[in-house]
Amino acid sequence: MEAPLNSPSSRYPSAPTPDPFYWVTPRHLAGDDGVLADRICDTLAEAGWTSWTTARSTLLLLSANGLCGAEWIRTDNAFLLGELPVAWQISARSHRDSALAEWNAYFTPGTPYEAVADLLLAVQARTDPAVNYCGPEVVMSALTAMGWPRDFDQPETTAWDAGLSAGFTRGPLPPGIQDGDPRPDLMGWQAWAEPVLGAPYLWCATFSASTPHDLVASFASSIASPVPVRRRILPELAAGRLTFSLPG
C-alpha cells in the first residue's frame, strides 16, 4: 500500500490530525510529523520541567534542578543549520546560580522527536549534566551498535547509515554555536539527514564542544535505532527511501 506523502506543516507547534498513521523506518528519515514542539513539551512536562514564554516570544522550559534548559526558538530564527532554522536549543550549566551554559545542542525542524526526547531524558537523569565522563568513542560505539558503518577515511570520528542518507561526525563547528569553553576551533558533534545527495537536508543537529559524549550517544542511539516510529505525515524529501506499514 502506498502512503500519501504530505508536505510537513510550517506551523509550529501543530496539533495532531485524525489521519491514519503508519509505522515507519528508518527513523532518521521519518521526520518530526509536524509535532516536534508538542512532543518535546509533553515529554518535559511529564518529567516535571516548568515552562514560560520569554521576552523574545520563545518558549523556555527549565528542569526541576534548574541546571538544564530547553528553548523552542523556531519563531526567533536566530540562525540556520544546513539552511534550516533551529527549532530547539538545549543547554546545561554546572550550578543554578551560573548564568553561563556549559554546553548547547541545536536541532532543526524535521529532527525525529524520539531522538530529541531520548537526549532530554538522559539529561534529566544526570545530577551533573555538564560533566563529561566519557570520550568520543562512546558515540561511535553507539552508532556502530545500531548498524551504522564507520567512515573508511575517518573511522574514529564519522559514521554513516547503511544507505548513506544520514551522517554523524565530530569536527569543526559552524559559526554561532555557543559553548562554555571560549577557545576557538574546538570540535563538536554534528548529525544530519540528506535523503538525496545534493538535495536539501531533512534535518540537522549540532552539539557544542563541551556536550558530554554520553549524552550525544543517547541521541545517536535513538536516531540510528531500527525500531519503527509512528507517523501521520511522511516527509516528501524522503519519498522512495522509507519503509512503512499500516498498524494492525
PDB file of C-alpha atoms in Angstrom:
ATOM      1  CA  MET A   1       0.000   0.000   0.000  1.00  0.00           C
ATOM      2  CA  GLU A   2       1.268   3.434  -0.888  1.00  0.00           C
ATOM      3  CA  ALA A   3       1.021   6.159   1.744  1.00  0.00           C
ATOM      4  CA  PRO A   4       0.205   9.747   0.822  1.00  0.00           C
ATOM      5  CA  LEU A   5       3.282  11.921   1.199  1.00  0.00           C
ATOM      6  CA  ASN A   6       2.205  15.280   2.539  1.00  0.00           C
ATOM      7  CA  SER A   7       4.383  18.323   2.994  1.00  0.00           C
ATOM      8  CA  PRO A   8       5.162  18.929   6.684  1.00  0.00           C
ATOM      9  CA  SER A   9       3.364  21.971   8.030  1.00  0.00           C
ATOM     10  CA  SER A  10       5.463  25.065   8.676  1.00  0.00           C
ATOM     11  CA  ARG A  11       3.200  25.949  11.608  1.00  0.00           C
ATOM     12  CA  TYR A  12       4.806  25.100  14.967  1.00  0.00           C
ATOM     13  CA  PRO A  13       3.556  23.851  17.290  1.00  0.00           C
ATOM     14  CA  SER A  14       0.813  21.974  15.484  1.00  0.00           C
ATOM     15  CA  ALA A  15      -1.988  19.759  16.703  1.00  0.00           C
ATOM     16  CA  PRO A  16      -2.165  16.075  15.783  1.00  0.00           C
ATOM     17  CA  THR A  17      -4.601  15.258  12.979  1.00  0.00           C
ATOM     18  CA  PRO A  18      -7.036  12.330  12.773  1.00  0.00           C
ATOM     19  CA  ASP A  19      -5.281  10.979   9.654  1.00  0.00           C
ATOM     20  CA  PRO A  20      -4.246   7.308   9.614  1.00  0.00           C
ATOM     21  CA  PHE A  21      -0.792   6.638  10.994  1.00  0.00           C
ATOM     22  CA  TYR A  22       1.997   4.402   9.729  1.00  0.00           C
ATOM     23  CA  TRP A  23       4.908   2.528  11.264  1.00  0.00           C
ATOM     24  CA  VAL A  24       7.967   3.963   9.543  1.00  0.00           C
ATOM     25  CA  THR A  25      11.643   3.072   9.116  1.00  0.00           C
ATOM     26  CA  PRO A  26      14.367   4.220   9.006  1.00  0.00           C
ATOM     27  CA  ARG A  27      13.851   6.548  11.920  1.00  0.00           C
ATOM     28  CA  HIS A  28      16.387   9.123  10.721  1.00  0.00           C
ATOM     29  CA  LEU A  29      14.268   9.759   7.602  1.00  0.00           C
ATOM     30  CA  ALA A  30      10.867   9.703   9.315  1.00  0.00           C
ATOM     31  CA  GLY A  31      10.748  13.458  10.017  1.00  0.00           C
ATOM     32  CA  ASP A  32       9.046  15.026  13.029  1.00  0.00           C
ATOM     33  CA  ASP A  33       5.400  14.510  11.996  1.00  0.00           C
ATOM     34  CA  GLY A  34       4.869  18.271  12.363  1.00  0.00           C
ATOM     35  CA  VAL A  35       4.698  17.926  16.159  1.00  0.00           C
ATOM     36  CA  LEU A  36       8.297  18.423  17.287  1.00  0.00           C
ATOM     37  CA  ALA A  37       7.279  21.210  19.671  1.00  0.00           C
ATOM     38  CA  ASP A  38       4.305  19.336  21.131  1.00  0.00           C
ATOM     39  CA  ARG A  39       6.086  16.046  21.723  1.00  0.00           C
ATOM     40  CA  ILE A  40       9.094  17.599  23.453  1.00  0.00           C
ATOM     41  CA  CYS A  41       6.909  19.864  25.592  1.00  0.00           C
ATOM     42  CA  ASP A  42       4.827  16.844  26.623  1.00  0.00           C
ATOM     43  CA  THR A  43       7.964  14.851  27.477  1.00  0.00           C
ATOM     44  CA  LEU A  44       9.382  17.615  29.640  1.00  0.00           C
ATOM     45  CA  ALA A  45       6.081  18.411  31.334  1.00  0.00           C
ATOM     46  CA  GLU A  46       5.800  14.764  32.387  1.00  0.00           C
ATOM     47  CA  ALA A  47       9.370  14.994  33.724  1.00  0.00           C
ATOM     48  CA  GLY A  48       8.438  17.975  35.908  1.00  0.00           C
ATOM     49  CA  TRP A  49      10.006  20.803  33.897  1.00  0.00           C
ATOM     50  CA  THR A  50       8.414  24.247  34.133  1.00  0.00           C
ATOM     51  CA  SER A  51       7.766  26.486  31.130  1.00  0.00           C
ATOM     52  CA  TRP A  52       7.123  30.121  30.271  1.00  0.00           C
ATOM     53  CA  THR A  53       7.255  32.453  27.293  1.00  0.00           C
ATOM     54  CA  THR A  54      10.322  34.677  27.066  1.00  0.00           C
ATOM     55  CA  ALA A  55      10.506  38.339  26.077  1.00  0.00           C
ATOM     56  CA  ARG A  56      11.547  37.151  22.601  1.00  0.00           C
ATOM     57  CA  SER A  57       8.293  35.160  22.320  1.00  0.00           C
ATOM     58  CA  THR A  58      10.172  31.882  22.542  1.00  0.00           C
ATOM     59  CA  LEU A  59       9.124  29.031  24.830  1.00  0.00           C
ATOM     60  CA  LEU A  60      11.616  28.140  27.590  1.00  0.00           C
ATOM     61  CA  LEU A  61      11.438  25.004  29.727  1.00  0.00           C
ATOM     62  CA  LEU A  62      13.594  24.517  32.825  1.00  0.00           C
ATOM     63  CA  SER A  63      14.383  21.299  34.689  1.00  0.00           C
ATOM     64  CA  ALA A  64      13.376  20.902  38.341  1.00  0.00           C
ATOM     65  CA  ASN A  65      17.003  21.186  39.494  1.00  0.00           C
ATOM     66  CA  GLY A  66      17.468  24.386  37.475  1.00  0.00           C
ATOM     67  CA  LEU A  67      20.511  23.034  35.631  1.00  0.00           C
ATOM     68  CA  CYS A  68      19.010  22.242  32.231  1.00  0.00           C
ATOM     69  CA  GLY A  69      17.026  24.294  29.775  1.00  0.00           C
ATOM     70  CA  ALA A  70      15.239  23.639  26.508  1.00  0.00           C
ATOM     71  CA  GLU A  71      14.068  26.564  24.398  1.00  0.00           C
ATOM     72  CA  TRP A  72      11.755  26.452  21.385  1.00  0.00           C
ATOM     73  CA  ILE A  73      13.244  29.179  19.227  1.00  0.00           C
ATOM     74  CA  ARG A  74      11.578  28.330  15.904  1.00  0.00           C
ATOM     75  CA  THR A  75       9.901  31.751  15.819  1.00  0.00           C
ATOM     76  CA  ASP A  76      13.128  33.541  16.681  1.00  0.00           C
ATOM     77  CA  ASN A  77      15.123  32.498  13.572  1.00  0.00           C
ATOM     78  CA  ALA A  78      18.377  33.072  15.449  1.00  0.00           C
ATOM     79  CA  PHE A  79      20.494  31.211  12.886  1.00  0.00           C
ATOM     80  CA  LEU A  80      20.440  28.332  10.449  1.00  0.00           C
ATOM     81  CA  LEU A  81      21.955  24.872  10.313  1.00  0.00           C
ATOM     82  CA  GLY A  82      22.222  23.420   6.838  1.00  0.00           C
ATOM     83  CA  GLU A  83      19.919  26.201   5.583  1.00  0.00           C
ATOM     84  CA  LEU A  84      17.268  25.110   8.094  1.00  0.00           C
ATOM     85  CA  PRO A  85      16.117  27.245  11.048  1.00  0.00           C
ATOM     86  CA  VAL A  86      16.994  25.993  14.513  1.00  0.00           C
ATOM     87  CA  ALA A  87      13.896  24.849  16.410  1.00  0.00           C
ATOM     88  CA  TRP A  88      15.136  23.586  19.800  1.00  0.00           C
ATOM     89  CA  GLN A  89      18.169  24.761  21.744  1.00  0.00           C
ATOM     90  CA  ILE A  90      19.081  22.596  24.743  1.00  0.00           C
ATOM     91  CA  SER A  91      21.640  23.685  27.325  1.00  0.00           C
ATOM     92  CA  ALA A  92      23.057  22.766  30.718  1.00  0.00           C
ATOM     93  CA  ARG A  93      25.041  24.566  33.400  1.00  0.00           C
ATOM     94  CA  SER A  94      27.062  23.291  36.328  1.00  0.00           C
ATOM     95  CA  HIS A  95      25.391  25.420  39.043  1.00  0.00           C
ATOM     96  CA  ARG A  96      21.960  27.004  39.441  1.00  0.00           C
ATOM     97  CA  ASP A  97      23.484  30.445  40.008  1.00  0.00           C
ATOM     98  CA  SER A  98      25.636  30.252  36.872  1.00  0.00           C
ATOM     99  CA  ALA A  99      24.477  32.470  34.040  1.00  0.00           C
ATOM    100  CA  LEU A 100      26.704  30.679  31.537  1.00  0.00           C
ATOM    101  CA  ALA A 101      25.679  27.430  29.871  1.00  0.00           C
ATOM    102  CA  GLU A 102      28.472  24.867  29.758  1.00  0.00           C
ATOM    103  CA  TRP A 103      27.161  23.396  26.518  1.00  0.00           C
ATOM    104  CA  ASN A 104      24.395  23.803  23.953  1.00  0.00           C
ATOM    105  CA  ALA A 105      22.750  21.494  21.459  1.00  0.00           C
ATOM    106  CA  TYR A 106      20.683  22.649  18.492  1.00  0.00           C
ATOM    107  CA  PHE A 107      18.029  20.847  16.430  1.00  0.00           C
ATOM    108  CA  THR A 108      16.148  21.930  13.324  1.00  0.00           C
ATOM    109  CA  PRO A 109      12.572  21.094  12.365  1.00  0.00           C
ATOM    110  CA  GLY A 110      12.342  17.633  10.846  1.00  0.00           C
ATOM    111  CA  THR A 111      14.508  16.039  13.539  1.00  0.00           C
ATOM    112  CA  PRO A 112      12.733  12.887  14.748  1.00  0.00           C
ATOM    113  CA  TYR A 113      11.290  13.873  18.105  1.00  0.00           C
ATOM    114  CA  GLU A 114      12.061  10.472  19.649  1.00  0.00           C
ATOM    115  CA  ALA A 115      15.798  11.183  19.455  1.00  0.00           C
ATOM    116  CA  VAL A 116      15.482  14.678  20.971  1.00  0.00           C
ATOM    117  CA  ALA A 117      13.277  13.274  23.743  1.00  0.00           C
ATOM    118  CA  ASP A 118      15.755  10.483  24.488  1.00  0.00           C
ATOM    119  CA  LEU A 119      18.545  13.041  24.776  1.00  0.00           C
ATOM    120  CA  LEU A 120      16.478  15.147  27.178  1.00  0.00           C
ATOM    121  CA  LEU A 121      15.598  12.144  29.319  1.00  0.00           C
ATOM    122  CA  ALA A 122      19.307  11.302  29.524  1.00  0.00           C
ATOM    123  CA  VAL A 123      19.995  14.902  30.573  1.00  0.00           C
ATOM    124  CA  GLN A 124      17.171  14.671  33.117  1.00  0.00           C
ATOM    125  CA  ALA A 125      18.732  11.541  34.630  1.00  0.00           C
ATOM    126  CA  ARG A 126      22.039  13.320  35.286  1.00  0.00           C
ATOM    127  CA  THR A 127      22.627  15.067  38.612  1.00  0.00           C
ATOM    128  CA  ASP A 128      25.575  16.830  36.937  1.00  0.00           C
ATOM    129  CA  PRO A 129      24.610  17.314  33.266  1.00  0.00           C
ATOM    130  CA  ALA A 130      27.646  19.474  32.481  1.00  0.00           C
ATOM    131  CA  VAL A 131      30.311  16.900  33.423  1.00  0.00           C
ATOM    132  CA  ASN A 132      31.934  14.844  30.677  1.00  0.00           C
ATOM    133  CA  TYR A 133      32.700  11.314  31.879  1.00  0.00           C
ATOM    134  CA  CYS A 134      33.406   9.579  28.553  1.00  0.00           C
ATOM    135  CA  GLY A 135      35.499  10.003  25.454  1.00  0.00           C
ATOM    136  CA  PRO A 136      34.126  10.406  21.912  1.00  0.00           C
ATOM    137  CA  GLU A 137      34.377   6.677  21.229  1.00  0.00           C
ATOM    138  CA  VAL A 138      31.131   6.153  23.154  1.00  0.00           C
ATOM    139  CA  VAL A 139      29.267   7.987  20.372  1.00  0.00           C
ATOM    140  CA  MET A 140      30.872   5.945  17.623  1.00  0.00           C
ATOM    141  CA  SER A 141      30.189   2.733  19.521  1.00  0.00           C
ATOM    142  CA  ALA A 142      26.544   3.692  19.904  1.00  0.00           C
ATOM    143  CA  LEU A 143      26.215   4.206  16.150  1.00  0.00           C
ATOM    144  CA  THR A 144      28.027   1.023  15.122  1.00  0.00           C
ATOM    145  CA  ALA A 145      25.918  -0.955  17.598  1.00  0.00           C
ATOM    146  CA  MET A 146      22.890   0.211  15.602  1.00  0.00           C
ATOM    147  CA  GLY A 147      24.415  -0.850  12.296  1.00  0.00           C
ATOM    148  CA  TRP A 148      25.907   2.431  11.094  1.00  0.00           C
ATOM    149  CA  PRO A 149      29.298   1.710   9.455  1.00  0.00           C
ATOM    150  CA  ARG A 150      32.289   3.876  10.267  1.00  0.00           C
ATOM    151  CA  ASP A 151      33.689   6.091   7.563  1.00  0.00           C
ATOM    152  CA  PHE A 152      36.591   4.423   5.779  1.00  0.00           C
ATOM    153  CA  ASP A 153      38.833   7.504   5.937  1.00  0.00           C
ATOM    154  CA  GLN A 154      37.705   8.809   9.363  1.00  0.00           C
ATOM    155  CA  PRO A 155      36.681   5.729  11.371  1.00  0.00           C
ATOM    156  CA  GLU A 156      37.201   7.392  14.760  1.00  0.00           C
ATOM    157  CA  THR A 157      35.035  10.428  14.129  1.00  0.00           C
ATOM    158  CA  THR A 158      32.443   9.697  11.425  1.00  0.00           C
ATOM    159  CA  ALA A 159      29.711   7.143  10.742  1.00  0.00           C
ATOM    160  CA  TRP A 160      27.013   6.838   8.084  1.00  0.00           C
ATOM    161  CA  ASP A 161      23.764   4.975   7.892  1.00  0.00           C
ATOM    162  CA  ALA A 162      23.885   1.976   5.590  1.00  0.00           C
ATOM    163  CA  GLY A 163      22.014   3.863   2.869  1.00  0.00           C
ATOM    164  CA  LEU A 164      24.330   6.897   3.054  1.00  0.00           C
ATOM    165  CA  SER A 165      21.318   9.140   3.664  1.00  0.00           C
ATOM    166  CA  ALA A 166      22.461  10.392   7.103  1.00  0.00           C
ATOM    167  CA  GLY A 167      25.749  11.085   8.818  1.00  0.00           C
ATOM    168  CA  PHE A 168      27.226  11.698  12.261  1.00  0.00           C
ATOM    169  CA  THR A 169      30.641  13.305  12.651  1.00  0.00           C
ATOM    170  CA  ARG A 170      32.922  15.100  15.086  1.00  0.00           C
ATOM    171  CA  GLY A 171      34.843  18.088  13.786  1.00  0.00           C
ATOM    172  CA  PRO A 172      34.885  21.897  13.469  1.00  0.00           C
ATOM    173  CA  LEU A 173      31.522  23.520  14.145  1.00  0.00           C
ATOM    174  CA  PRO A 174      29.619  26.166  12.147  1.00  0.00           C
ATOM    175  CA  PRO A 175      29.511  29.792  13.337  1.00  0.00           C
ATOM    176  CA  GLY A 176      27.032  30.712  16.051  1.00  0.00           C
ATOM    177  CA  ILE A 177      27.400  27.584  18.190  1.00  0.00           C
ATOM    178  CA  GLN A 178      27.795  28.676  21.816  1.00  0.00           C
ATOM    179  CA  ASP A 179      29.873  26.820  24.388  1.00  0.00           C
ATOM    180  CA  GLY A 180      31.188  27.474  27.879  1.00  0.00           C
ATOM    181  CA  ASP A 181      34.754  26.890  26.659  1.00  0.00           C
ATOM    182  CA  PRO A 182      35.805  30.084  24.859  1.00  0.00           C
ATOM    183  CA  ARG A 183      38.740  28.559  22.984  1.00  0.00           C
ATOM    184  CA  PRO A 184      38.355  28.777  19.201  1.00  0.00           C
ATOM    185  CA  ASP A 185      38.306  25.855  16.785  1.00  0.00           C
ATOM    186  CA  LEU A 186      37.064  23.267  19.290  1.00  0.00           C
ATOM    187  CA  MET A 187      35.452  20.163  17.841  1.00  0.00           C
ATOM    188  CA  GLY A 188      31.874  19.111  18.416  1.00  0.00           C
ATOM    189  CA  TRP A 189      29.380  16.613  17.053  1.00  0.00           C
ATOM    190  CA  GLN A 190      27.088  17.188  14.098  1.00  0.00           C
ATOM    191  CA  ALA A 191      24.397  14.969  12.593  1.00  0.00           C
ATOM    192  CA  TRP A 192      22.149  15.362   9.573  1.00  0.00           C
ATOM    193  CA  ALA A 193      19.862  13.593   7.131  1.00  0.00           C
ATOM    194  CA  GLU A 194      20.262  14.141   3.400  1.00  0.00           C
ATOM    195  CA  PRO A 195      17.885  11.702   1.693  1.00  0.00           C
ATOM    196  CA  VAL A 196      19.165  12.603  -1.779  1.00  0.00           C
ATOM    197  CA  LEU A 197      22.750  13.675  -2.329  1.00  0.00           C
ATOM    198  CA  GLY A 198      22.865  17.384  -3.131  1.00  0.00           C
ATOM    199  CA  ALA A 199      19.199  17.927  -2.212  1.00  0.00           C
ATOM    200  CA  PRO A 200      18.102  19.946   0.839  1.00  0.00           C
ATOM    201  CA  TYR A 201      18.707  18.482   4.279  1.00  0.00           C
ATOM    202  CA  LEU A 202      15.763  16.906   6.053  1.00  0.00           C
ATOM    203  CA  TRP A 203      17.155  17.917   9.464  1.00  0.00           C
ATOM    204  CA  CYS A 204      20.403  18.924  11.162  1.00  0.00           C
ATOM    205  CA  ALA A 205      21.650  18.684  14.745  1.00  0.00           C
ATOM    206  CA  THR A 206      24.757  20.226  16.328  1.00  0.00           C
ATOM    207  CA  PHE A 207      26.317  19.739  19.765  1.00  0.00           C
ATOM    208  CA  SER A 208      28.785  22.285  21.111  1.00  0.00           C
ATOM    209  CA  ALA A 209      32.269  21.119  22.067  1.00  0.00           C
ATOM    210  CA  SER A 210      31.620  20.639  25.797  1.00  0.00           C
ATOM    211  CA  THR A 211      28.495  18.498  25.408  1.00  0.00           C
ATOM    212  CA  PRO A 212      29.141  15.259  27.340  1.00  0.00           C
ATOM    213  CA  HIS A 213      29.774  12.466  24.874  1.00  0.00           C
ATOM    214  CA  ASP A 214      27.451  10.034  26.657  1.00  0.00           C
ATOM    215  CA  LEU A 215      24.578  12.474  26.152  1.00  0.00           C
ATOM    216  CA  VAL A 216      25.406  12.776  22.456  1.00  0.00           C
ATOM    217  CA  ALA A 217      25.461   8.968  22.386  1.00  0.00           C
ATOM    218  CA  SER A 218      21.890   8.926  23.712  1.00  0.00           C
ATOM    219  CA  PHE A 219      20.771  10.952  20.713  1.00  0.00           C
ATOM    220  CA  ALA A 220      22.916   8.854  18.359  1.00  0.00           C
ATOM    221  CA  SER A 221      21.497   5.546  19.624  1.00  0.00           C
ATOM    222  CA  SER A 222      17.964   6.814  19.214  1.00  0.00           C
ATOM    223  CA  ILE A 223      18.363   8.399  15.785  1.00  0.00           C
ATOM    224  CA  ALA A 224      20.006   5.225  14.440  1.00  0.00           C
ATOM    225  CA  SER A 225      17.566   2.826  16.103  1.00  0.00           C
ATOM    226  CA  PRO A 226      15.953   0.311  13.726  1.00  0.00           C
ATOM    227  CA  VAL A 227      12.727   0.329  15.767  1.00  0.00           C
ATOM    228  CA  PRO A 228       9.841   1.720  13.654  1.00  0.00           C
ATOM    229  CA  VAL A 229       8.267   5.013  14.666  1.00  0.00           C
ATOM    230  CA  ARG A 230       4.673   6.139  14.360  1.00  0.00           C
ATOM    231  CA  ARG A 231       3.953   8.863  11.811  1.00  0.00           C
ATOM    232  CA  ARG A 232       0.937  10.511  10.206  1.00  0.00           C
ATOM    233  CA  ILE A 233       2.927  12.760   7.850  1.00  0.00           C
ATOM    234  CA  LEU A 234       5.767  11.356   5.753  1.00  0.00           C
ATOM    235  CA  PRO A 235       8.379  13.873   4.515  1.00  0.00           C
ATOM    236  CA  GLU A 236       8.449  14.363   0.757  1.00  0.00           C
ATOM    237  CA  LEU A 237      12.238  14.672   0.837  1.00  0.00           C
ATOM    238  CA  ALA A 238      12.447  11.016   1.888  1.00  0.00           C
ATOM    239  CA  ALA A 239       9.986   9.696  -0.713  1.00  0.00           C
ATOM    240  CA  GLY A 240      11.180   6.364  -2.045  1.00  0.00           C
ATOM    241  CA  ARG A 241      13.549   5.770   0.882  1.00  0.00           C
ATOM    242  CA  LEU A 242      11.016   4.953   3.607  1.00  0.00           C
ATOM    243  CA  THR A 243       9.511   1.617   4.535  1.00  0.00           C
ATOM    244  CA  PHE A 244       6.103   1.930   6.128  1.00  0.00           C
ATOM    245  CA  SER A 245       3.128  -0.186   7.071  1.00  0.00           C
ATOM    246  CA  LEU A 246      -0.339   0.298   8.472  1.00  0.00           C
ATOM    247  CA  PRO A 247      -0.914  -0.690  12.106  1.00  0.00           C
ATOM    248  CA  GLY A 248      -2.504  -3.973  12.892  1.00  0.00           C
TER     249      GLY A 248
END
